[in-house]
């Protein structure tokens, strides 16, 4: 298979350059203002409420105004594989339009580059050299003179039009009343056609398929040198342009190629198949511009697919940083909007509610604070010129960041680059380098000579044009000897090294070594990624069909194998589109050829495993440096010093007599007849591109099957286009938006935008927004709305399914596939999505968080109407009255009240943080969908804040969006409680007694202590004669226990408590702590203090929705029915049998074992597993109760603790010992230990009663791994025969042995008890 030539030229994929372009002013059309820029200035003034009485900016110096440029010529006319887009190329070649200068201004040539992304995601690179030519048209000079007269007249009259471009005017800083200053200003700004020389910008451009920046820059610079040189070039310029377009092929992979410019040879090279992909932009400049620390932070933002805006006056700086940071992503690729150069007139493109990486050209003197961006909640703002980076909130650090920066610093310092960067490196570093090179040239000690001599010699050695040049020099009176043509006497190695300038070679070596360090980090972090790839489909067709529903990567298992410090970053990174695409490519490689980046990455992993005898340690965060730096540098150095191929020399073309005339300082009008087509037969490069083209076709077909991931993937196809500025103008009438608008490329949409905008500019000095086409606006925004809705559906589905899977584990089904860290990542991703939805289509930006701004508007309106209507109240289950009629008062469901809770938190400092806090609080309260529905129900406010095309004004999509959020109510989240752990929270507590059996109010002094996963309140006195109290303390987290007691004072000291209810007044979570026990001396077990275990009450309204997926209620403290004295157990049928008791013991121990096998942050409360209704204490009590004799002694109830005390009395007095001396020592030690624990509990200053003492003894035995030993001792105690029946479990040796073996399984775990359980006991 071969490529078919286009227009008689070589196949485009095989050529180094596809087009040569010339842009500038058209002498025939004259001086035309750029209507597009004027229109955008008018819009900018309208957005900021400034005056815009005139369409022209008369306060702006004419030399600072924007004029329309034009593509004057491009060669060839078109190539089939890469069609020429004239408007896009013109806009990107001269983003500011035409610039005018006089002889007093700086006219140094400027180089920059750009990127055009095609619909299939492939990229075309443009390299531009802009210079100034003298204006020879008298009409243009006269027009400029007239503009200056108008400009000075307007200023003299004191008319200053205020606009965003006024900063460019030198008049903006002058006092109107200062006539002297004004006169000076006029003299500075004046243009006198008789005295001043007028210059206008022109540019030449090469468009290439690969980013060969350095070779293209050299070629264009030599062209410019030939134009400005007093001597004409050796050949007409057409010869060099024809040569680079048609006779210079792409270098083969792993090879270098020499081709020729006007004066010097130029070398370009391509990495080999196993090396990192080509990157020709010098990373040295990126590090000098930003500094190492900032660049690593920017790199992390790119990896996490945040919205990234680069900001600089210099276009090449934007490209250098953008291309530099994306070249470090290997093996991943940026999948979203990528526009490194976004003209300032298209600022509205930043309204795209998707991740992007854009570069915005700043105006001289513009302050960052005056740059109003549509959304900043997830924005990384990089001010390149000022060495400054502004990071988004909740930003995780890159793993091993300090060691990583240290390793890169070592590489940078080898090349003399300070890690902190250089603020003014663009100018100063260049000058310094020139001085250093000059010093080296003039340094006779080391034998260095000027590289120009070498290059001239290399160019002319053996060339057939030497004779012609010698004849030319004789005619001009210059001898050949004055041009040093003989090579200098240097050794062979030095001759090879001089094939490439030393500084350029250093840049190439630095590039590859720094990129190797970055690539090594990913190789280390993802060395075992393949083990976690899930391949569910057996063929490609079924996989593509079900791609959206499939889980392709076992994220939970992958994270569980990573070092703890890596988790904050990795948990977010594996949710990105670039990682998903990477895994998709891995799965696709089963059926097709591997994607190139994936092939290189996998080969590096295999190489690492080959050299490492042992498998890589996946549970360590030890930093491993890159070991391939020297090898990588040697590879690129060898290619650049030993050239593999040389292209055809430039030669004379078949031009007519008189063509190719030379005029110094003016770029000639090229002869199109010799540049429109290449040689007739140039097929020797054809076969190289066939495989690449087939791969592109497959990737294009593959991308059509992907869902949301590719809807928001490449900017050219969907995103950049949908951002064109017309998408941000209001429209209220017209036909409904189309269901699926046709796909357009970036250039097509820009073209349509430019054409419509400029047609308006010609007819309207003050354009009206209503005149814009609703169809265009609908087409450019419909995809955004669809993409946001689809993303919402996928995120809520993921959150719901993952959470349900976790809860299914607690029900005994399946395995957990979500961790707390991963859950927090998903919620943070949801917060980001909501911010982007609320940022879409804003009328006027009023803060960094569009959602919080909307909420504040709503709050302001609601507070004004609060006296007319109140928010509805929640009728939860707590409203049902108990036996005493005491209950918690109802808690209002109020959007504004939840906002006040967030506003009162001093820990949250920013609007973005407040919005995220509000989202988390609403989600935890299961009110997110309801609150947002209430917010959007105020249609008048929504219309005021949002334009017609905004997502929030699309009714059908909005309803579906709220429905997806409603589905999250099916599961429980503690995303607010678990994140804001240090805030002060108000709680309300109610104590509910059993009125029928005791007094409602006790005369004693009651107290309570509330404990949670994050701490406890300490002892708090309950006011006398009150059953309800409120208190405020630092966030306790999920509540676990309540200690309730009194001092037994007064006549009515005995108190029978049904339960204690406690509610978090911010989240609304209500916990019930069942008791059903007496507190008082002489009743029950005589306890004055109870430890109660809580359960979270489930709102009735959610039961139907969540009954199939909700986490089971937390185990609670046993109620009265189980813990009454043994004499109350009169119904033998209610007693569990031996088998049930054994099963209960096994389940209780198994739950504790499972608890310790969970990740530490996911374990929850161990107290519930020990003291809860089905906990270990309850199970052992059943063992002790089995066969316990029910006789009374003098009408006094007998408790298990009585048996414990009798056993202690026996152990302390017995002389019975074992058979051997060793057994005697062990047994006496066991006796002593048991007695010590029991006596410590008895003597403790606590009145916890006999049941409470038994609970504490079991907990201490479990903590210190003594339970199994104690059970054996108690079973051998003689008191057991008097207090237990013969069939009791404790009197069955086989059952006791079985129980001991089960309890021994707990000895492998470090059991830590809550302070509320062990308070006052020192053992």
PDB file of N, CA and C in Angstrom, residues 853-932:
ATOM      1  N   UNK A 853     -22.095  31.832  44.453  1.00  0.00           N
ATOM      2  CA  UNK A 853     -22.658  33.132  44.063  1.00  0.00           C
ATOM      3  C   UNK A 853     -24.170  33.017  43.857  1.00  0.00           C
ATOM      4  N   UNK A 854     -24.602  31.968  43.191  1.00  0.00           N
ATOM      5  CA  UNK A 854     -26.038  31.727  42.988  1.00  0.00           C
ATOM      6  C   UNK A 854     -26.738  31.537  44.333  1.00  0.00           C
ATOM      7  N   UNK A 855     -26.120  30.773  45.211  1.00  0.00           N
ATOM      8  CA  UNK A 855     -26.711  30.537  46.527  1.00  0.00           C
ATOM      9  C   UNK A 855     -26.833  31.839  47.321  1.00  0.00           C
ATOM     10  N   UNK A 856     -25.853  32.704  47.223  1.00  0.00           N
ATOM     11  CA  UNK A 856     -25.921  33.970  47.944  1.00  0.00           C
ATOM     12  C   UNK A 856     -27.050  34.845  47.432  1.00  0.00           C
ATOM     13  N   UNK A 857     -27.246  34.867  46.110  1.00  0.00           N
ATOM     14  CA  UNK A 857     -28.383  35.606  45.563  1.00  0.00           C
ATOM     15  C   UNK A 857     -29.694  35.038  46.098  1.00  0.00           C
ATOM     16  N   UNK A 858     -29.788  33.730  46.125  1.00  0.00           N
ATOM     17  CA  UNK A 858     -31.007  33.083  46.617  1.00  0.00           C
ATOM     18  C   UNK A 858     -31.212  33.395  48.099  1.00  0.00           C
ATOM     19  N   UNK A 859     -30.149  33.324  48.880  1.00  0.00           N
ATOM     20  CA  UNK A 859     -30.243  33.595  50.315  1.00  0.00           C
ATOM     21  C   UNK A 859     -30.716  35.024  50.562  1.00  0.00           C
ATOM     22  N   UNK A 860     -30.196  35.951  49.786  1.00  0.00           N
ATOM     23  CA  UNK A 860     -30.586  37.349  49.957  1.00  0.00           C
ATOM     24  C   UNK A 860     -32.081  37.534  49.715  1.00  0.00           C
ATOM     25  N   UNK A 861     -32.610  36.877  48.680  1.00  0.00           N
ATOM     26  CA  UNK A 861     -34.041  36.996  48.387  1.00  0.00           C
ATOM     27  C   UNK A 861     -34.885  36.304  49.445  1.00  0.00           C
ATOM     28  N   UNK A 862     -34.417  35.141  49.903  1.00  0.00           N
ATOM     29  CA  UNK A 862     -35.187  34.392  50.892  1.00  0.00           C
ATOM     30  C   UNK A 862     -35.250  35.139  52.223  1.00  0.00           C
ATOM     31  N   UNK A 863     -34.153  35.732  52.622  1.00  0.00           N
ATOM     32  CA  UNK A 863     -34.146  36.442  53.900  1.00  0.00           C
ATOM     33  C   UNK A 863     -35.082  37.638  53.882  1.00  0.00           C
ATOM     34  N   UNK A 864     -35.263  38.242  52.723  1.00  0.00           N
ATOM     35  CA  UNK A 864     -36.192  39.364  52.620  1.00  0.00           C
ATOM     36  C   UNK A 864     -37.646  38.908  52.733  1.00  0.00           C
ATOM     37  N   UNK A 865     -37.900  37.619  52.424  1.00  0.00           N
ATOM     38  CA  UNK A 865     -39.273  37.114  52.446  1.00  0.00           C
ATOM     39  C   UNK A 865     -39.543  36.203  53.641  1.00  0.00           C
ATOM     40  N   UNK A 866     -38.584  36.079  54.566  1.00  0.00           N
ATOM     41  CA  UNK A 866     -38.745  35.141  55.672  1.00  0.00           C
ATOM     42  C   UNK A 866     -39.916  35.494  56.569  1.00  0.00           C
ATOM     43  N   UNK A 867     -40.235  36.773  56.685  1.00  0.00           N
ATOM     44  CA  UNK A 867     -41.331  37.160  57.554  1.00  0.00           C
ATOM     45  C   UNK A 867     -42.685  36.807  56.956  1.00  0.00           C
ATOM     46  N   UNK A 868     -42.708  36.492  55.640  1.00  0.00           N
ATOM     47  CA  UNK A 868     -43.969  36.123  54.987  1.00  0.00           C
ATOM     48  C   UNK A 868     -44.222  34.629  55.000  1.00  0.00           C
ATOM     49  N   UNK A 869     -43.187  33.841  54.874  1.00  0.00           N
ATOM     50  CA  UNK A 869     -43.365  32.381  54.839  1.00  0.00           C
ATOM     51  C   UNK A 869     -42.147  31.718  55.432  1.00  0.00           C
ATOM     52  N   UNK A 870     -42.351  30.588  56.063  1.00  0.00           N
ATOM     53  CA  UNK A 870     -41.276  29.831  56.662  1.00  0.00           C
ATOM     54  C   UNK A 870     -41.041  28.569  55.856  1.00  0.00           C
ATOM     55  N   UNK A 871     -39.834  28.079  55.930  1.00  0.00           N
ATOM     56  CA  UNK A 871     -39.502  26.847  55.229  1.00  0.00           C
ATOM     57  C   UNK A 871     -40.218  25.683  55.885  1.00  0.00           C
ATOM     58  N   UNK A 872     -40.569  24.646  55.123  1.00  0.00           N
ATOM     59  CA  UNK A 872     -41.252  23.483  55.691  1.00  0.00           C
ATOM     60  C   UNK A 872     -40.379  22.766  56.696  1.00  0.00           C
ATOM     61  N   UNK A 873     -41.001  22.096  57.621  1.00  0.00           N
ATOM     62  CA  UNK A 873     -40.283  21.367  58.670  1.00  0.00           C
ATOM     63  C   UNK A 873     -40.223  19.898  58.346  1.00  0.00           C
ATOM     64  N   UNK A 874     -39.166  19.266  58.848  1.00  0.00           N
ATOM     65  CA  UNK A 874     -39.005  17.834  58.634  1.00  0.00           C
ATOM     66  C   UNK A 874     -39.808  17.063  59.658  1.00  0.00           C
ATOM     67  N   UNK A 875     -40.544  16.088  59.210  1.00  0.00           N
ATOM     68  CA  UNK A 875     -41.343  15.241  60.102  1.00  0.00           C
ATOM     69  C   UNK A 875     -40.714  13.870  60.154  1.00  0.00           C
ATOM     70  N   UNK A 876     -39.543  13.792  60.778  1.00  0.00           N
ATOM     71  CA  UNK A 876     -38.833  12.523  60.885  1.00  0.00           C
ATOM     72  C   UNK A 876     -39.408  11.668  61.977  1.00  0.00           C
ATOM     73  N   UNK A 877     -38.870  10.499  62.172  1.00  0.00           N
ATOM     74  CA  UNK A 877     -39.401   9.564  63.153  1.00  0.00           C
ATOM     75  C   UNK A 877     -39.244  10.064  64.580  1.00  0.00           C
ATOM     76  N   UNK A 878     -38.343  11.042  64.788  1.00  0.00           N
ATOM     77  CA  UNK A 878     -38.151  11.508  66.144  1.00  0.00           C
ATOM     78  C   UNK A 878     -39.358  12.276  66.664  1.00  0.00           C
ATOM     79  N   UNK A 879     -40.289  12.608  65.802  1.00  0.00           N
ATOM     80  CA  UNK A 879     -41.486  13.315  66.270  1.00  0.00           C
ATOM     81  C   UNK A 879     -42.452  12.388  66.986  1.00  0.00           C
ATOM     82  N   UNK A 880     -42.309  11.091  66.792  1.00  0.00           N
ATOM     83  CA  UNK A 880     -43.198  10.154  67.480  1.00  0.00           C
ATOM     84  C   UNK A 880     -42.878  10.164  68.964  1.00  0.00           C
ATOM     85  N   UNK A 881     -43.850  10.406  69.767  1.00  0.00           N
ATOM     86  CA  UNK A 881     -43.631  10.601  71.197  1.00  0.00           C
ATOM     87  C   UNK A 881     -43.377   9.274  71.874  1.00  0.00           C
ATOM     88  N   UNK A 882     -42.565   9.318  72.920  1.00  0.00           N
ATOM     89  CA  UNK A 882     -42.305   8.139  73.727  1.00  0.00           C
ATOM     90  C   UNK A 882     -43.372   8.040  74.804  1.00  0.00           C
ATOM     91  N   UNK A 883     -43.167   7.131  75.713  1.00  0.00           N
ATOM     92  CA  UNK A 883     -44.148   6.944  76.774  1.00  0.00           C
ATOM     93  C   UNK A 883     -44.317   8.197  77.609  1.00  0.00           C
ATOM     94  N   UNK A 884     -43.312   9.001  77.721  1.00  0.00           N
ATOM     95  CA  UNK A 884     -43.386  10.193  78.558  1.00  0.00           C
ATOM     96  C   UNK A 884     -43.810  11.411  77.762  1.00  0.00           C
ATOM     97  N   UNK A 885     -43.903  11.289  76.453  1.00  0.00           N
ATOM     98  CA  UNK A 885     -44.230  12.440  75.626  1.00  0.00           C
ATOM     99  C   UNK A 885     -43.035  13.305  75.324  1.00  0.00           C
ATOM    100  N   UNK A 886     -41.817  12.910  75.780  1.00  0.00           N
ATOM    101  CA  UNK A 886     -40.607  13.688  75.537  1.00  0.00           C
ATOM    102  C   UNK A 886     -40.004  13.250  74.207  1.00  0.00           C
ATOM    103  N   UNK A 887     -39.600  14.198  73.390  1.00  0.00           N
ATOM    104  CA  UNK A 887     -38.976  13.872  72.114  1.00  0.00           C
ATOM    105  C   UNK A 887     -38.137  15.040  71.650  1.00  0.00           C
ATOM    106  N   UNK A 888     -37.323  14.824  70.634  1.00  0.00           N
ATOM    107  CA  UNK A 888     -36.544  15.909  70.049  1.00  0.00           C
ATOM    108  C   UNK A 888     -37.458  16.813  69.238  1.00  0.00           C
ATOM    109  N   UNK A 889     -37.293  18.118  69.368  1.00  0.00           N
ATOM    110  CA  UNK A 889     -38.078  19.006  68.509  1.00  0.00           C
ATOM    111  C   UNK A 889     -37.684  18.807  67.052  1.00  0.00           C
ATOM    112  N   UNK A 890     -38.608  19.081  66.158  1.00  0.00           N
ATOM    113  CA  UNK A 890     -38.339  18.856  64.731  1.00  0.00           C
ATOM    114  C   UNK A 890     -37.246  19.790  64.241  1.00  0.00           C
ATOM    115  N   UNK A 891     -36.490  19.322  63.256  1.00  0.00           N
ATOM    116  CA  UNK A 891     -35.397  20.095  62.658  1.00  0.00           C
ATOM    117  C   UNK A 891     -35.844  20.592  61.292  1.00  0.00           C
ATOM    118  N   UNK A 892     -35.761  21.887  61.087  1.00  0.00           N
ATOM    119  CA  UNK A 892     -36.216  22.476  59.820  1.00  0.00           C
ATOM    120  C   UNK A 892     -35.345  22.025  58.656  1.00  0.00           C
ATOM    121  N   UNK A 893     -35.983  21.755  57.546  1.00  0.00           N
ATOM    122  CA  UNK A 893     -35.246  21.532  56.297  1.00  0.00           C
ATOM    123  C   UNK A 893     -35.176  22.879  55.595  1.00  0.00           C
ATOM    124  N   UNK A 894     -34.006  23.473  55.570  1.00  0.00           N
ATOM    125  CA  UNK A 894     -33.863  24.825  55.052  1.00  0.00           C
ATOM    126  C   UNK A 894     -32.565  24.960  54.296  1.00  0.00           C
ATOM    127  N   UNK A 895     -32.665  25.338  53.058  1.00  0.00           N
ATOM    128  CA  UNK A 895     -31.470  25.564  52.240  1.00  0.00           C
ATOM    129  C   UNK A 895     -30.648  26.701  52.823  1.00  0.00           C
ATOM    130  N   UNK A 896     -31.320  27.797  53.176  1.00  0.00           N
ATOM    131  CA  UNK A 896     -30.584  28.952  53.699  1.00  0.00           C
ATOM    132  C   UNK A 896     -29.980  28.656  55.065  1.00  0.00           C
ATOM    133  N   UNK A 897     -30.648  27.819  55.873  1.00  0.00           N
ATOM    134  CA  UNK A 897     -30.085  27.476  57.170  1.00  0.00           C
ATOM    135  C   UNK A 897     -28.798  26.677  57.006  1.00  0.00           C
ATOM    136  N   UNK A 898     -28.782  25.768  56.030  1.00  0.00           N
ATOM    137  CA  UNK A 898     -27.556  25.021  55.763  1.00  0.00           C
ATOM    138  C   UNK A 898     -26.454  25.955  55.267  1.00  0.00           C
ATOM    139  N   UNK A 899     -26.828  26.981  54.516  1.00  0.00           N
ATOM    140  CA  UNK A 899     -25.832  27.969  54.098  1.00  0.00           C
ATOM    141  C   UNK A 899     -25.261  28.701  55.308  1.00  0.00           C
ATOM    142  N   UNK A 900     -26.128  29.040  56.258  1.00  0.00           N
ATOM    143  CA  UNK A 900     -25.641  29.743  57.454  1.00  0.00           C
ATOM    144  C   UNK A 900     -24.680  28.870  58.249  1.00  0.00           C
ATOM    145  N   UNK A 901     -24.980  27.581  58.308  1.00  0.00           N
ATOM    146  CA  UNK A 901     -24.056  26.684  58.990  1.00  0.00           C
ATOM    147  C   UNK A 901     -22.668  26.778  58.359  1.00  0.00           C
ATOM    148  N   UNK A 902     -22.619  26.771  57.035  1.00  0.00           N
ATOM    149  CA  UNK A 902     -21.334  26.835  56.331  1.00  0.00           C
ATOM    150  C   UNK A 902     -20.679  28.201  56.538  1.00  0.00           C
ATOM    151  N   UNK A 903     -21.485  29.264  56.485  1.00  0.00           N
ATOM    152  CA  UNK A 903     -20.933  30.604  56.650  1.00  0.00           C
ATOM    153  C   UNK A 903     -20.371  30.821  58.047  1.00  0.00           C
ATOM    154  N   UNK A 904     -20.884  30.103  59.016  1.00  0.00           N
ATOM    155  CA  UNK A 904     -20.409  30.251  60.391  1.00  0.00           C
ATOM    156  C   UNK A 904     -19.125  29.473  60.672  1.00  0.00           C
ATOM    157  N   UNK A 905     -18.675  28.689  59.707  1.00  0.00           N
ATOM    158  CA  UNK A 905     -17.463  27.893  59.913  1.00  0.00           C
ATOM    159  C   UNK A 905     -16.247  28.753  59.585  1.00  0.00           C
ATOM    160  N   UNK A 906     -15.510  29.129  60.606  1.00  0.00           N
ATOM    161  CA  UNK A 906     -14.330  29.972  60.386  1.00  0.00           C
ATOM    162  C   UNK A 906     -13.212  29.215  59.689  1.00  0.00           C
ATOM    163  N   UNK A 907     -13.283  27.883  59.694  1.00  0.00           N
ATOM    164  CA  UNK A 907     -12.229  27.089  59.051  1.00  0.00           C
ATOM    165  C   UNK A 907     -12.260  27.216  57.537  1.00  0.00           C
ATOM    166  N   UNK A 908     -13.404  27.562  56.956  1.00  0.00           N
ATOM    167  CA  UNK A 908     -13.523  27.688  55.498  1.00  0.00           C
ATOM    168  C   UNK A 908     -13.330  29.151  55.136  1.00  0.00           C
ATOM    169  N   UNK A 909     -12.348  29.434  54.290  1.00  0.00           N
ATOM    170  CA  UNK A 909     -11.943  30.814  54.018  1.00  0.00           C
ATOM    171  C   UNK A 909     -12.404  31.333  52.664  1.00  0.00           C
ATOM    172  N   UNK A 910     -12.734  30.462  51.715  1.00  0.00           N
ATOM    173  CA  UNK A 910     -12.992  30.901  50.341  1.00  0.00           C
ATOM    174  C   UNK A 910     -14.392  30.502  49.893  1.00  0.00           C
ATOM    175  N   UNK A 911     -14.860  31.150  48.831  1.00  0.00           N
ATOM    176  CA  UNK A 911     -16.172  30.814  48.274  1.00  0.00           C
ATOM    177  C   UNK A 911     -16.179  29.400  47.698  1.00  0.00           C
ATOM    178  N   UNK A 912     -15.069  29.019  47.087  1.00  0.00           N
ATOM    179  CA  UNK A 912     -14.994  27.653  46.549  1.00  0.00           C
ATOM    180  C   UNK A 912     -15.118  26.641  47.676  1.00  0.00           C
ATOM    181  N   UNK A 913     -14.415  26.893  48.779  1.00  0.00           N
ATOM    182  CA  UNK A 913     -14.502  25.994  49.929  1.00  0.00           C
ATOM    183  C   UNK A 913     -15.895  25.966  50.523  1.00  0.00           C
ATOM    184  N   UNK A 914     -16.576  27.116  50.577  1.00  0.00           N
ATOM    185  CA  UNK A 914     -17.941  27.148  51.112  1.00  0.00           C
ATOM    186  C   UNK A 914     -18.899  26.369  50.222  1.00  0.00           C
ATOM    187  N   UNK A 915     -18.731  26.503  48.917  1.00  0.00           N
ATOM    188  CA  UNK A 915     -19.601  25.755  48.008  1.00  0.00           C
ATOM    189  C   UNK A 915     -19.408  24.254  48.177  1.00  0.00           C
ATOM    190  N   UNK A 916     -18.162  23.828  48.284  1.00  0.00           N
ATOM    191  CA  UNK A 916     -17.891  22.394  48.459  1.00  0.00           C
ATOM    192  C   UNK A 916     -18.393  21.905  49.815  1.00  0.00           C
ATOM    193  N   UNK A 917     -18.242  22.731  50.848  1.00  0.00           N
ATOM    194  CA  UNK A 917     -18.773  22.356  52.152  1.00  0.00           C
ATOM    195  C   UNK A 917     -20.281  22.219  52.132  1.00  0.00           C
ATOM    196  N   UNK A 918     -20.943  23.135  51.439  1.00  0.00           N
ATOM    197  CA  UNK A 918     -22.409  23.070  51.330  1.00  0.00           C
ATOM    198  C   UNK A 918     -22.849  21.824  50.570  1.00  0.00           C
ATOM    199  N   UNK A 919     -22.132  21.482  49.502  1.00  0.00           N
ATOM    200  CA  UNK A 919     -22.470  20.274  48.742  1.00  0.00           C
ATOM    201  C   UNK A 919     -22.313  19.041  49.630  1.00  0.00           C
ATOM    202  N   UNK A 920     -21.228  18.963  50.357  1.00  0.00           N
ATOM    203  CA  UNK A 920     -20.995  17.806  51.230  1.00  0.00           C
ATOM    204  C   UNK A 920     -22.057  17.720  52.323  1.00  0.00           C
ATOM    205  N   UNK A 921     -22.415  18.858  52.905  1.00  0.00           N
ATOM    206  CA  UNK A 921     -23.431  18.850  53.953  1.00  0.00           C
ATOM    207  C   UNK A 921     -24.778  18.412  53.387  1.00  0.00           C
ATOM    208  N   UNK A 922     -25.148  18.936  52.230  1.00  0.00           N
ATOM    209  CA  UNK A 922     -26.426  18.563  51.625  1.00  0.00           C
ATOM    210  C   UNK A 922     -26.449  17.092  51.239  1.00  0.00           C
ATOM    211  N   UNK A 923     -25.333  16.583  50.759  1.00  0.00           N
ATOM    212  CA  UNK A 923     -25.265  15.174  50.383  1.00  0.00           C
ATOM    213  C   UNK A 923     -25.381  14.287  51.614  1.00  0.00           C
ATOM    214  N   UNK A 924     -24.723  14.664  52.692  1.00  0.00           N
ATOM    215  CA  UNK A 924     -24.803  13.877  53.922  1.00  0.00           C
ATOM    216  C   UNK A 924     -26.218  13.888  54.497  1.00  0.00           C
ATOM    217  N   UNK A 925     -26.920  15.018  54.332  1.00  0.00           N
ATOM    218  CA  UNK A 925     -28.289  15.122  54.850  1.00  0.00           C
ATOM    219  C   UNK A 925     -29.321  14.561  53.875  1.00  0.00           C
ATOM    220  N   UNK A 926     -28.867  14.063  52.737  1.00  0.00           N
ATOM    221  CA  UNK A 926     -29.734  13.536  51.687  1.00  0.00           C
ATOM    222  C   UNK A 926     -30.698  14.619  51.175  1.00  0.00           C
ATOM    223  N   UNK A 927     -30.178  15.830  51.061  1.00  0.00           N
ATOM    224  CA  UNK A 927     -31.004  16.956  50.628  1.00  0.00           C
ATOM    225  C   UNK A 927     -30.407  17.663  49.412  1.00  0.00           C
ATOM    226  N   UNK A 928     -29.359  17.104  48.796  1.00  0.00           N
ATOM    227  CA  UNK A 928     -28.695  17.809  47.711  1.00  0.00           C
ATOM    228  C   UNK A 928     -29.651  18.063  46.552  1.00  0.00           C
ATOM    229  N   UNK A 929     -30.324  17.024  46.107  1.00  0.00           N
ATOM    230  CA  UNK A 929     -31.257  17.189  44.990  1.00  0.00           C
ATOM    231  C   UNK A 929     -32.396  18.132  45.364  1.00  0.00           C
ATOM    232  N   UNK A 930     -32.924  17.998  46.575  1.00  0.00           N
ATOM    233  CA  UNK A 930     -34.043  18.840  47.014  1.00  0.00           C
ATOM    234  C   UNK A 930     -33.620  20.305  47.118  1.00  0.00           C
ATOM    235  N   UNK A 931     -32.457  20.552  47.681  1.00  0.00           N
ATOM    236  CA  UNK A 931     -31.971  21.930  47.794  1.00  0.00           C
ATOM    237  C   UNK A 931     -31.757  22.565  46.427  1.00  0.00           C
ATOM    238  N   UNK A 932     -31.116  21.820  45.517  1.00  0.00           N
ATOM    239  CA  UNK A 932     -30.847  22.385  44.188  1.00  0.00           C
ATOM    240  C   UNK A 932     -32.146  22.599  43.413  1.00  0.00           C
TER     241      UNK A 932
END
